PDB file of C-alpha atoms in Angstrom:
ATOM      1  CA  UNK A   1       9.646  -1.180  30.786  1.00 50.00           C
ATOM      2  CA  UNK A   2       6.623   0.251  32.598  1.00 47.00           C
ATOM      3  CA  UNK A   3       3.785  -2.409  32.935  1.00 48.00           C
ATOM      4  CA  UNK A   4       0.801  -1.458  31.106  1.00 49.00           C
ATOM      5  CA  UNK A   5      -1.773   0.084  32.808  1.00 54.00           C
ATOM      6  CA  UNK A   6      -4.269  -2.857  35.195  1.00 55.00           C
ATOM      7  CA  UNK A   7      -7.896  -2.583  33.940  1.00 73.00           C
ATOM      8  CA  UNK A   8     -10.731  -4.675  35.051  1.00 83.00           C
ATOM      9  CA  UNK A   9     -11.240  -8.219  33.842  1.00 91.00           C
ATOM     10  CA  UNK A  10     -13.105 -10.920  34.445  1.00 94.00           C
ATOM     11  CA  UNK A  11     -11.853 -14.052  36.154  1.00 96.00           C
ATOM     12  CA  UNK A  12     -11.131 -17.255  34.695  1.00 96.00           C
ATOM     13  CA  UNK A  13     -14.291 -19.522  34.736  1.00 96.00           C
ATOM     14  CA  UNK A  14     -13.740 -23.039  36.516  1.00 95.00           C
ATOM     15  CA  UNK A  15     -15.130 -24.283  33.100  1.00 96.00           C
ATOM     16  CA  UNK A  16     -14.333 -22.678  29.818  1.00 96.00           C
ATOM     17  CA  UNK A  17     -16.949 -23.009  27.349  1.00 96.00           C
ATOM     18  CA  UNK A  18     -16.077 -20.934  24.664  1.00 94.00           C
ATOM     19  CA  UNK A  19     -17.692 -19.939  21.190  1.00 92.00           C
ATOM     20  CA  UNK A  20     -15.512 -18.119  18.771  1.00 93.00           C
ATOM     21  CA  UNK A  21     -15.927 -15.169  16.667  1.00 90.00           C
ATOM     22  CA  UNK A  22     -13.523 -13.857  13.624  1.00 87.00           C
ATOM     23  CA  UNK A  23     -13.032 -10.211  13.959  1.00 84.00           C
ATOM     24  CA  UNK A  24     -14.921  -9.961  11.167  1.00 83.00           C
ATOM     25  CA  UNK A  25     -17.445 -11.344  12.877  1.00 86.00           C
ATOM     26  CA  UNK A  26     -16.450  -9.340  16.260  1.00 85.00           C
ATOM     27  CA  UNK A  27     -17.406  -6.172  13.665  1.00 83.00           C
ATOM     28  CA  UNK A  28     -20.453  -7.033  11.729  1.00 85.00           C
ATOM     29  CA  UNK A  29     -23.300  -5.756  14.864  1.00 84.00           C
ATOM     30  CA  UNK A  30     -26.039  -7.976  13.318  1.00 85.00           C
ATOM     31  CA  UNK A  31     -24.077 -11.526  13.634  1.00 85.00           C
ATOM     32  CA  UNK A  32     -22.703 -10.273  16.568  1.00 84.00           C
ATOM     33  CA  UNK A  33     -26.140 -10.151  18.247  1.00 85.00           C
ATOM     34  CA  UNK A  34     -27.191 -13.331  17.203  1.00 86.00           C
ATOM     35  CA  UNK A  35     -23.798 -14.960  19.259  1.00 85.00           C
ATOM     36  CA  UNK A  36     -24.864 -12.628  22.235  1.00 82.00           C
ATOM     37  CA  UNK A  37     -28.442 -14.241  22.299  1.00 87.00           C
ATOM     38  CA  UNK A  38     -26.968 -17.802  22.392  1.00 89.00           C
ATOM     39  CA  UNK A  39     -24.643 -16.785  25.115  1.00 88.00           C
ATOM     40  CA  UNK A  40     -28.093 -15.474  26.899  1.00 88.00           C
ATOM     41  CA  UNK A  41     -29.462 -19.235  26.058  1.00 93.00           C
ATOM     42  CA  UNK A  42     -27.201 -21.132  26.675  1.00 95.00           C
ATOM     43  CA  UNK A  43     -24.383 -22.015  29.486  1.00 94.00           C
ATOM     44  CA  UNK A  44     -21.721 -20.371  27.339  1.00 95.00           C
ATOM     45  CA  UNK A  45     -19.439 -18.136  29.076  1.00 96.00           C
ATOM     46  CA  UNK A  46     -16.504 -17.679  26.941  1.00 96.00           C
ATOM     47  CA  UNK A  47     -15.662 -15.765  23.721  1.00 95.00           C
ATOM     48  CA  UNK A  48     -12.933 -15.890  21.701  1.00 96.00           C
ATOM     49  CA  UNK A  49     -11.711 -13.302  19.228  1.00 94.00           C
ATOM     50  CA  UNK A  50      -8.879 -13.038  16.570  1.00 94.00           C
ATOM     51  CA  UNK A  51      -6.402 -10.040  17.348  1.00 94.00           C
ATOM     52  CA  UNK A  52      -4.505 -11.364  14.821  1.00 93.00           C
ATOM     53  CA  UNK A  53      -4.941 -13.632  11.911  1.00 92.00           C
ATOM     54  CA  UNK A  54      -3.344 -15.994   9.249  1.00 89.00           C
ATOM     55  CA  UNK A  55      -3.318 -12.781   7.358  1.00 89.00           C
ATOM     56  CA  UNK A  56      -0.834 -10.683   9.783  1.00 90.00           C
ATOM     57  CA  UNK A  57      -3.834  -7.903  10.087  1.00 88.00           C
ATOM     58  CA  UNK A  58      -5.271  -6.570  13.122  1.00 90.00           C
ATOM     59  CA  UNK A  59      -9.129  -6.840  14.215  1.00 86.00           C
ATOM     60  CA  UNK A  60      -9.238  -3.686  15.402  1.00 85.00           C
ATOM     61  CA  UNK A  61      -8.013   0.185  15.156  1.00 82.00           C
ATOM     62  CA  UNK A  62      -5.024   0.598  18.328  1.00 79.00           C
ATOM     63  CA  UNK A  63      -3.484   3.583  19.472  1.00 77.00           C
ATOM     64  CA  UNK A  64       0.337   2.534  18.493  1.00 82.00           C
ATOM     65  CA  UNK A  65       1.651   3.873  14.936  1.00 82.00           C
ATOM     66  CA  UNK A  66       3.635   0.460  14.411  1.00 82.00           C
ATOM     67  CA  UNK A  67       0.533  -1.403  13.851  1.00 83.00           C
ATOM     68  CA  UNK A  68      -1.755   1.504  12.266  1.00 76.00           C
ATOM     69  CA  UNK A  69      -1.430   0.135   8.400  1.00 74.00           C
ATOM     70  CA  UNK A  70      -2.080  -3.863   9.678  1.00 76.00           C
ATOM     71  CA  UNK A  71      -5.319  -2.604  11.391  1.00 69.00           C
ATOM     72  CA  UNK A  72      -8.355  -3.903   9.490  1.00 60.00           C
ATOM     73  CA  UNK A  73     -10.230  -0.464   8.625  1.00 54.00           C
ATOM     74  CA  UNK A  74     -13.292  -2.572   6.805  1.00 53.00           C
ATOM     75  CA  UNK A  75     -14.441  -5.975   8.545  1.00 55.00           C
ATOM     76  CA  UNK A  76     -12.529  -5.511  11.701  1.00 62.00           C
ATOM     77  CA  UNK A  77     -14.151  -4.463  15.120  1.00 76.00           C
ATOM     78  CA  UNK A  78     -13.704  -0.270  15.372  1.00 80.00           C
ATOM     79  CA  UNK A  79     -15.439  -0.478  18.976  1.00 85.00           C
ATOM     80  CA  UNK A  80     -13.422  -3.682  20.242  1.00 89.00           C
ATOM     81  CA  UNK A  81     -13.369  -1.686  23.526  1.00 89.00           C
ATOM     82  CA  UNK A  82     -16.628  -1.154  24.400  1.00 89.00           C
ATOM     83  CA  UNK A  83     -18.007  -4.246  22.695  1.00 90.00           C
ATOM     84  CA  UNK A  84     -15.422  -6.459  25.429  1.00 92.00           C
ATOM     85  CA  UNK A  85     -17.247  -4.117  27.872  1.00 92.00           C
ATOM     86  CA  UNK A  86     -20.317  -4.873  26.998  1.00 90.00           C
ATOM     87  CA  UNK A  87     -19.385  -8.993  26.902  1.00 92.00           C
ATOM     88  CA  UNK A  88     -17.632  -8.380  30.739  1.00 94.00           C
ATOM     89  CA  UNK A  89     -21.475  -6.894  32.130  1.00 92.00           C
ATOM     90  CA  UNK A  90     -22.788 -10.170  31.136  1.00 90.00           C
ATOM     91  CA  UNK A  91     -19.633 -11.562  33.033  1.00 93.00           C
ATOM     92  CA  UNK A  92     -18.509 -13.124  29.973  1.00 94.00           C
ATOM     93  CA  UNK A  93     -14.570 -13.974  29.852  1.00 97.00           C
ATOM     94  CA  UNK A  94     -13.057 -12.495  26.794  1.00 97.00           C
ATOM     95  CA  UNK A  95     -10.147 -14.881  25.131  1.00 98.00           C
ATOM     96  CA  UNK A  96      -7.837 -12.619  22.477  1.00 97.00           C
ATOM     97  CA  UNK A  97      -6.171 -15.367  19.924  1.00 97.00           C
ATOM     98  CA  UNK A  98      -3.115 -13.866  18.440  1.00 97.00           C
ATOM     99  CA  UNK A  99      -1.716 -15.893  15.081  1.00 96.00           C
ATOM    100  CA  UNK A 100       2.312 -15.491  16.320  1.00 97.00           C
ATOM    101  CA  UNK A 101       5.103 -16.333  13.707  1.00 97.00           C
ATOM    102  CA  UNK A 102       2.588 -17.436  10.253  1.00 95.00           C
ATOM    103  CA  UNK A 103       2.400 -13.844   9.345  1.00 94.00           C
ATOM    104  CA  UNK A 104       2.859 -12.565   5.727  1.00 92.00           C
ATOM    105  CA  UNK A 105       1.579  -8.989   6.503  1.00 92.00           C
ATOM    106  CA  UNK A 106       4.727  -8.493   9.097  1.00 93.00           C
ATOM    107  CA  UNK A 107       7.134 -10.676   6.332  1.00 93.00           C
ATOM    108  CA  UNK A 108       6.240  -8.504   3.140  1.00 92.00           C
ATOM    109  CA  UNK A 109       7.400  -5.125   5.436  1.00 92.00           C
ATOM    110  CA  UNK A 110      10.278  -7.013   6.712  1.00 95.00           C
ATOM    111  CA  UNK A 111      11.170  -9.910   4.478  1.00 95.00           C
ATOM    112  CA  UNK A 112      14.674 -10.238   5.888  1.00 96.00           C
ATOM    113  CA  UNK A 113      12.957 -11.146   9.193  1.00 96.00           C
ATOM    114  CA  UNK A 114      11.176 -13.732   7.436  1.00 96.00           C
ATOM    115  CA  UNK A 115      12.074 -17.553   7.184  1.00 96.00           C
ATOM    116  CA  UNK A 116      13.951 -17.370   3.812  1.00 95.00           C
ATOM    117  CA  UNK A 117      13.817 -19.903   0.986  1.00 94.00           C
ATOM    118  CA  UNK A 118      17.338 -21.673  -0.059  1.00 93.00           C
ATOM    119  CA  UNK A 119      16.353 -21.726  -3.442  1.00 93.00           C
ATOM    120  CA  UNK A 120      14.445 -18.518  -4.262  1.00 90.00           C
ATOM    121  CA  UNK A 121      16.917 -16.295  -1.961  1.00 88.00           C
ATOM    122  CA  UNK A 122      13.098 -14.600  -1.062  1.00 90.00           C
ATOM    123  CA  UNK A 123      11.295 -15.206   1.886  1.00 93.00           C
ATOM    124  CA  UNK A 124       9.981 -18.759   2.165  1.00 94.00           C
ATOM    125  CA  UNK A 125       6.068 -19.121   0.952  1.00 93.00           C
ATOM    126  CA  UNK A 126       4.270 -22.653   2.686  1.00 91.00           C
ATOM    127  CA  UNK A 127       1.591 -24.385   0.180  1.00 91.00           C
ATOM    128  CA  UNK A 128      -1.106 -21.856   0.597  1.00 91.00           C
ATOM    129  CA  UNK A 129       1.414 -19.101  -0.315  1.00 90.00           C
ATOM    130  CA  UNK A 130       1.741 -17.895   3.338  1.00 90.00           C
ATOM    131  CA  UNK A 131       4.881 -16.616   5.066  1.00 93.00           C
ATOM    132  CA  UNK A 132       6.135 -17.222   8.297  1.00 95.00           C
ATOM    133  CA  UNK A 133       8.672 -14.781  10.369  1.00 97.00           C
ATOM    134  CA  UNK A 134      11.481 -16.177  11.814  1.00 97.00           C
ATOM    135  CA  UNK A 135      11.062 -17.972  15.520  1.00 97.00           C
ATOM    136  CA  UNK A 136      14.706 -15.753  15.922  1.00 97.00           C
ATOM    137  CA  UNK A 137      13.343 -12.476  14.962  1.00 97.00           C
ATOM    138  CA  UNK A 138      13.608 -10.380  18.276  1.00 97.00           C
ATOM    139  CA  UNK A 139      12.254  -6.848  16.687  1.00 97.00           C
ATOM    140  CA  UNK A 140       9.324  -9.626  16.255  1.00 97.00           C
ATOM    141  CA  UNK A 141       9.119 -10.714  19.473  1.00 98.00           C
ATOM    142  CA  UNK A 142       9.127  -6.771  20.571  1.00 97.00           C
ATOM    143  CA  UNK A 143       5.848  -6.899  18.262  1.00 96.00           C
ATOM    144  CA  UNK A 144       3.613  -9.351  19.222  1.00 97.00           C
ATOM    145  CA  UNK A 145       4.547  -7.986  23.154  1.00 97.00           C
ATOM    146  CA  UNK A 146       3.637  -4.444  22.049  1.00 95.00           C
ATOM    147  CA  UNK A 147       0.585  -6.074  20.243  1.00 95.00           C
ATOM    148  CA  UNK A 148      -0.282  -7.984  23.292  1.00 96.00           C
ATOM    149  CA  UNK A 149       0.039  -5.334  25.666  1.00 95.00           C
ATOM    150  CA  UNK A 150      -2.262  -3.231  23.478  1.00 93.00           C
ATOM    151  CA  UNK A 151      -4.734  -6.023  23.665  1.00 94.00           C
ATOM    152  CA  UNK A 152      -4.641  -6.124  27.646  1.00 95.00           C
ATOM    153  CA  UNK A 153      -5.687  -2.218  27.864  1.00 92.00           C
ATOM    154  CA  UNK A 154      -8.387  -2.807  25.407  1.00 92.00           C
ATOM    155  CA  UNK A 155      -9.906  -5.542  28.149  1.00 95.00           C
ATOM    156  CA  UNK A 156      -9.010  -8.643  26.722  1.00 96.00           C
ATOM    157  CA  UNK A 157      -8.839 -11.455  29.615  1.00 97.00           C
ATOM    158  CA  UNK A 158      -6.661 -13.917  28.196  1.00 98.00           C
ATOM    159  CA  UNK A 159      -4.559 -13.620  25.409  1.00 98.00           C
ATOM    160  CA  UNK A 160      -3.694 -17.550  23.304  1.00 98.00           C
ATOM    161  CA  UNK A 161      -0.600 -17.659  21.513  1.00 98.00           C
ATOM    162  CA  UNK A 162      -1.317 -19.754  17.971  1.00 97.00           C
ATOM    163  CA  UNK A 163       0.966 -20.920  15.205  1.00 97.00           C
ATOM    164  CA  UNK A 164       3.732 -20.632  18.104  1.00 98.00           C
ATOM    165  CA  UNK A 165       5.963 -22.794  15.823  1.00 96.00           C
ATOM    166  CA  UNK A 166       8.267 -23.316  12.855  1.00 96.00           C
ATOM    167  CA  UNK A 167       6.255 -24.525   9.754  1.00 94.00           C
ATOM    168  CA  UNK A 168       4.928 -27.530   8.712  1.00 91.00           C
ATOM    169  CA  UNK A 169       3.362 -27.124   5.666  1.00 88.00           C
ATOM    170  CA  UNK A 170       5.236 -26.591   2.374  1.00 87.00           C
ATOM    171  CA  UNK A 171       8.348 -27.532   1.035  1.00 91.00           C
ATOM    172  CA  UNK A 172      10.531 -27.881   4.061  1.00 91.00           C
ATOM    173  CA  UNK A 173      13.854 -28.548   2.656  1.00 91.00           C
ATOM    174  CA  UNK A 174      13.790 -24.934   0.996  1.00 94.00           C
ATOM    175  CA  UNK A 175      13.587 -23.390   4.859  1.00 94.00           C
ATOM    176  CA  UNK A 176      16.258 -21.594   5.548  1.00 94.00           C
ATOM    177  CA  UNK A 177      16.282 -20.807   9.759  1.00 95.00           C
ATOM    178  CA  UNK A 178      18.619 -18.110  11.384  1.00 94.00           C
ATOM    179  CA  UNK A 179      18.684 -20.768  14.153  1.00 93.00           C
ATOM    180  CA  UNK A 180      18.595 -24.315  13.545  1.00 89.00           C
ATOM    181  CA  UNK A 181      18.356 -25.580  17.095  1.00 95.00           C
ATOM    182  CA  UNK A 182      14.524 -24.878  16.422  1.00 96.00           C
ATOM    183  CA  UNK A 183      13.458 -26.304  20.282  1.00 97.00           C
ATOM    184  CA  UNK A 184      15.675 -24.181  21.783  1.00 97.00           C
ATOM    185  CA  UNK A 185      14.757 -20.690  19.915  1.00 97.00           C
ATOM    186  CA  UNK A 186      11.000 -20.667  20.247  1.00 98.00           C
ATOM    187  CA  UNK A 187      11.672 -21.800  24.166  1.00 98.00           C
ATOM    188  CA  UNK A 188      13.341 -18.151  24.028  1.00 98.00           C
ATOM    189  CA  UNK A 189      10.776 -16.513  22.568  1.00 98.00           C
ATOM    190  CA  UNK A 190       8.174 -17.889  25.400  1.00 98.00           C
ATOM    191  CA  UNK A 191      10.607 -16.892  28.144  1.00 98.00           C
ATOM    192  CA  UNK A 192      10.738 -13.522  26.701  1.00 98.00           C
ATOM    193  CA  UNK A 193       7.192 -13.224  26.254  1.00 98.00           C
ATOM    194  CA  UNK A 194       6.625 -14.609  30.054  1.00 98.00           C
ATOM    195  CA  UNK A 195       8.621 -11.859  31.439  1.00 98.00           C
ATOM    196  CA  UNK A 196       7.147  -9.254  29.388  1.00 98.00           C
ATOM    197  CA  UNK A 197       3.404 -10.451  29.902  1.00 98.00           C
ATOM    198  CA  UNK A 198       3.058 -11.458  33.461  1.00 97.00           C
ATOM    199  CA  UNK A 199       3.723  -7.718  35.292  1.00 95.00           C
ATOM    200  CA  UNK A 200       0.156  -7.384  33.295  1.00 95.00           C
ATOM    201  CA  UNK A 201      -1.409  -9.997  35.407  1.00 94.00           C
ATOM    202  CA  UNK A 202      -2.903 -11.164  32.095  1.00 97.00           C
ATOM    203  CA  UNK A 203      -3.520 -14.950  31.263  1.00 98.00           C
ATOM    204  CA  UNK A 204      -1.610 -16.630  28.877  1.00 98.00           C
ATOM    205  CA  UNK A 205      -2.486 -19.991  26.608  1.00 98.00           C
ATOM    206  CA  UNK A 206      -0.325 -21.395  24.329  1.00 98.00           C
ATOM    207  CA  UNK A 207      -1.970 -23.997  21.520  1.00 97.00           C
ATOM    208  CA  UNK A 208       0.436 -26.575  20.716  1.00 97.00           C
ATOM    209  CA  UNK A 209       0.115 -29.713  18.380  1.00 95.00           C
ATOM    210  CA  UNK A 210      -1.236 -32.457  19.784  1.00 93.00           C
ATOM    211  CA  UNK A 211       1.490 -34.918  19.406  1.00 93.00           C
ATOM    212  CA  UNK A 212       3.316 -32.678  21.591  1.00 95.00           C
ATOM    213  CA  UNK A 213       1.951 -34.820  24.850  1.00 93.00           C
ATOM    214  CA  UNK A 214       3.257 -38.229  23.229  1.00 92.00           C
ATOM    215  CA  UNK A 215       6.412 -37.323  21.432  1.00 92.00           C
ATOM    216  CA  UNK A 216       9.498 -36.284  23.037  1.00 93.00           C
ATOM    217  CA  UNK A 217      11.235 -34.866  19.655  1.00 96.00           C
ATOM    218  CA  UNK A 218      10.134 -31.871  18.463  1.00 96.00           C
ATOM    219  CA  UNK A 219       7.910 -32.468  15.616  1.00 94.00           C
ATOM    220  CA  UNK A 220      10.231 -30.543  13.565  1.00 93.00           C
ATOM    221  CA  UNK A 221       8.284 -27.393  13.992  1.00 95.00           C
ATOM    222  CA  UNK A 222      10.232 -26.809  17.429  1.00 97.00           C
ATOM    223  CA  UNK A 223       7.201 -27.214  19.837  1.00 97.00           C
ATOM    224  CA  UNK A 224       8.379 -29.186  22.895  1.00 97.00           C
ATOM    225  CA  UNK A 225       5.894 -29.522  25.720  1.00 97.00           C
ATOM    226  CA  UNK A 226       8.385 -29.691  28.775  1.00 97.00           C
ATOM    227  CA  UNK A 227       9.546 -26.168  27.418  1.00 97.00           C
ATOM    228  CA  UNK A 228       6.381 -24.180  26.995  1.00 98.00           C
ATOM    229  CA  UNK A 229       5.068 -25.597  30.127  1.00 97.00           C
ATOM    230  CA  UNK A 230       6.300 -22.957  32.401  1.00 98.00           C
ATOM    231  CA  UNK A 231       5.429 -19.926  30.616  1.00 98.00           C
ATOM    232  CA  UNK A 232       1.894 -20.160  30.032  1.00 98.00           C
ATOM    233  CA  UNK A 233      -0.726 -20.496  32.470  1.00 98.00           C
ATOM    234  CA  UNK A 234      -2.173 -22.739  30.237  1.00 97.00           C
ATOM    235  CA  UNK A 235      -1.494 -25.583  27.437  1.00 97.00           C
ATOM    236  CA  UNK A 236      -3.974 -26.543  24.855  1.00 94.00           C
ATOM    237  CA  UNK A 237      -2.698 -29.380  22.968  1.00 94.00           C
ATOM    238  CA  UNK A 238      -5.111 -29.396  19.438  1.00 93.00           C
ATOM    239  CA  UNK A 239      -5.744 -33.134  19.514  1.00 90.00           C
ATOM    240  CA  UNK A 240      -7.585 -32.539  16.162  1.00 86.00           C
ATOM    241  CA  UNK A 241      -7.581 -36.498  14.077  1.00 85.00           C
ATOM    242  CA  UNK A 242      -6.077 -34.552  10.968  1.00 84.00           C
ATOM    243  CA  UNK A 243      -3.048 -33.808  13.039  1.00 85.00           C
ATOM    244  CA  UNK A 244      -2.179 -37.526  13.520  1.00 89.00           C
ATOM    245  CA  UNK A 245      -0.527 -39.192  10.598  1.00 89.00           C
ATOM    246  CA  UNK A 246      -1.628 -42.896   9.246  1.00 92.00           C
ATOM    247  CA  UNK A 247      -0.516 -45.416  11.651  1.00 92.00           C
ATOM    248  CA  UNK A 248      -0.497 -43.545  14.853  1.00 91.00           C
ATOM    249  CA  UNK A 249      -0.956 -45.204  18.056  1.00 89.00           C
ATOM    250  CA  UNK A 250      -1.680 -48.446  15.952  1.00 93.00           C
ATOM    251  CA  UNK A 251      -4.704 -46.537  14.139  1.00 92.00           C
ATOM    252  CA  UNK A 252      -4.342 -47.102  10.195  1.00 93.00           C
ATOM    253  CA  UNK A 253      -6.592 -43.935   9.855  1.00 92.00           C
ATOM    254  CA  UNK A 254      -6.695 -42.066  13.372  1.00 89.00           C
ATOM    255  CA  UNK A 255      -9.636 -39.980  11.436  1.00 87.00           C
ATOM    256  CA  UNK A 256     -11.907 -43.129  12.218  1.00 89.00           C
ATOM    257  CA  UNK A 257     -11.157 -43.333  16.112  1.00 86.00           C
TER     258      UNK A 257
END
């Protein structure tokens, strides 16, 4: 494929400090201003915006038909473009997050793409009702490239792959996988998005649980540090307490250390 067309972008800062903004946030002008005046005041030099969300929906209208019904048409951002042009003459580096496989906007057009549920015969719902697309889908994986491509032209900087995983959250017995060697299927999908993404020259990030830089299974959810490693330009391991169970390390309740 033809790599999408180079547009200007501003280079990595030596240290990212970042403040993050929905895209409903990224499209309501008067919060908006009141994030640009503490990036005036303060030594932030990063923003972060949802692409796409827990939901499946877009932040903002694109050009491509395939994602024209998942745009947000209400709270998202209609000028994404020329608000990350307006962020890039302050010199401020502009980080797209894009929510990868939980996505129940893509699974309710294309359930049989979806992780499926042993029971139900239906796609597979976690405890909050969501839906996650299979880490095997390929016409998926052709997606979130066309989605991330998209994202590049509109000036995006970096682009940081979330929910990169199998699910964790729901009852896990019910999951039915096209692929049970879950390790080695999402270590596909990041070769395949490596080789689509870097003739862009954009940067990639990939946040991965925590427990990812002590364990050497793979959490169940597939995520394997060793394999993401060289496909991203960079790792963020969420070393949030909540994501350490009871006993960890020693701790009885990592929460308190």
């Amino acid at each position: 494929t033809t790599p999408v067309k180079i547009v200007t972008h501003v280079k990595t800062p030596e240290h990212v400090k970042a403040i993050y903004m929905s895209s409903w946030v990224a499209g309501t002008p008067s919060v908006r201003e009141k994030l640009f005046k503490l990036i005036d005041d303060t030594e932030l030099n990063t923003v972060i915006i949802d692409i796409k969300d827990f939901s499946g929906t877009i932040g903002f209208p694109t050009e491509d038909p395939r994602f024209a019904a998942a745009s947000m048409e209400t709270c998202g951002a209609r000028d994404m473009k020329e608000f990350i042009k307006s962020l890039h003459e302050k010199n401020i580096y502009v980080i797209g997050r894009i929510t990868v496989f939980q996505d129940p906007y893509y699974s309710k057009q294309f359930p049989e793409q979806s992780v499926q549920s042993a029971s139900r015969g239906a796609p597979w719902k976690d405890h909050k009702g969501l839906n996650f697309v299979d880490v095997s889908s390929e016409p998926f994986w052709e997606y979130i490239v066309a989605l991330s491509k998209e994202s590049v032209v509109m000036g995006f900087d970096e682009l940081n792959y979330d929910y990169i995983r199998y699910p964790s959250d729901g009852p896990m017995s019910d999951a039915v996988y096209k692929n049970p060697n879950r390790a080695e299927a999402l270590e596909r999908f990041f070769k395949y998005l490596h080789e689509h993404m870097e003739p862009t020259g954009v940067v990639t990030s990939a946040d991965l649980f925590g427990m990812t830089a002590s364990n050497t299974d793979d959490l169940g959810i597939g995520q394997v540090l060793e394999r993401a490693l060289p496909y991203f330009d960079y790792i963020m391991p969420m070393v949030y307490p909540s994501h350490y169970p009871d006993g960890f390390n020693g701790y009885g309740d990592p929460n308190e250390y």
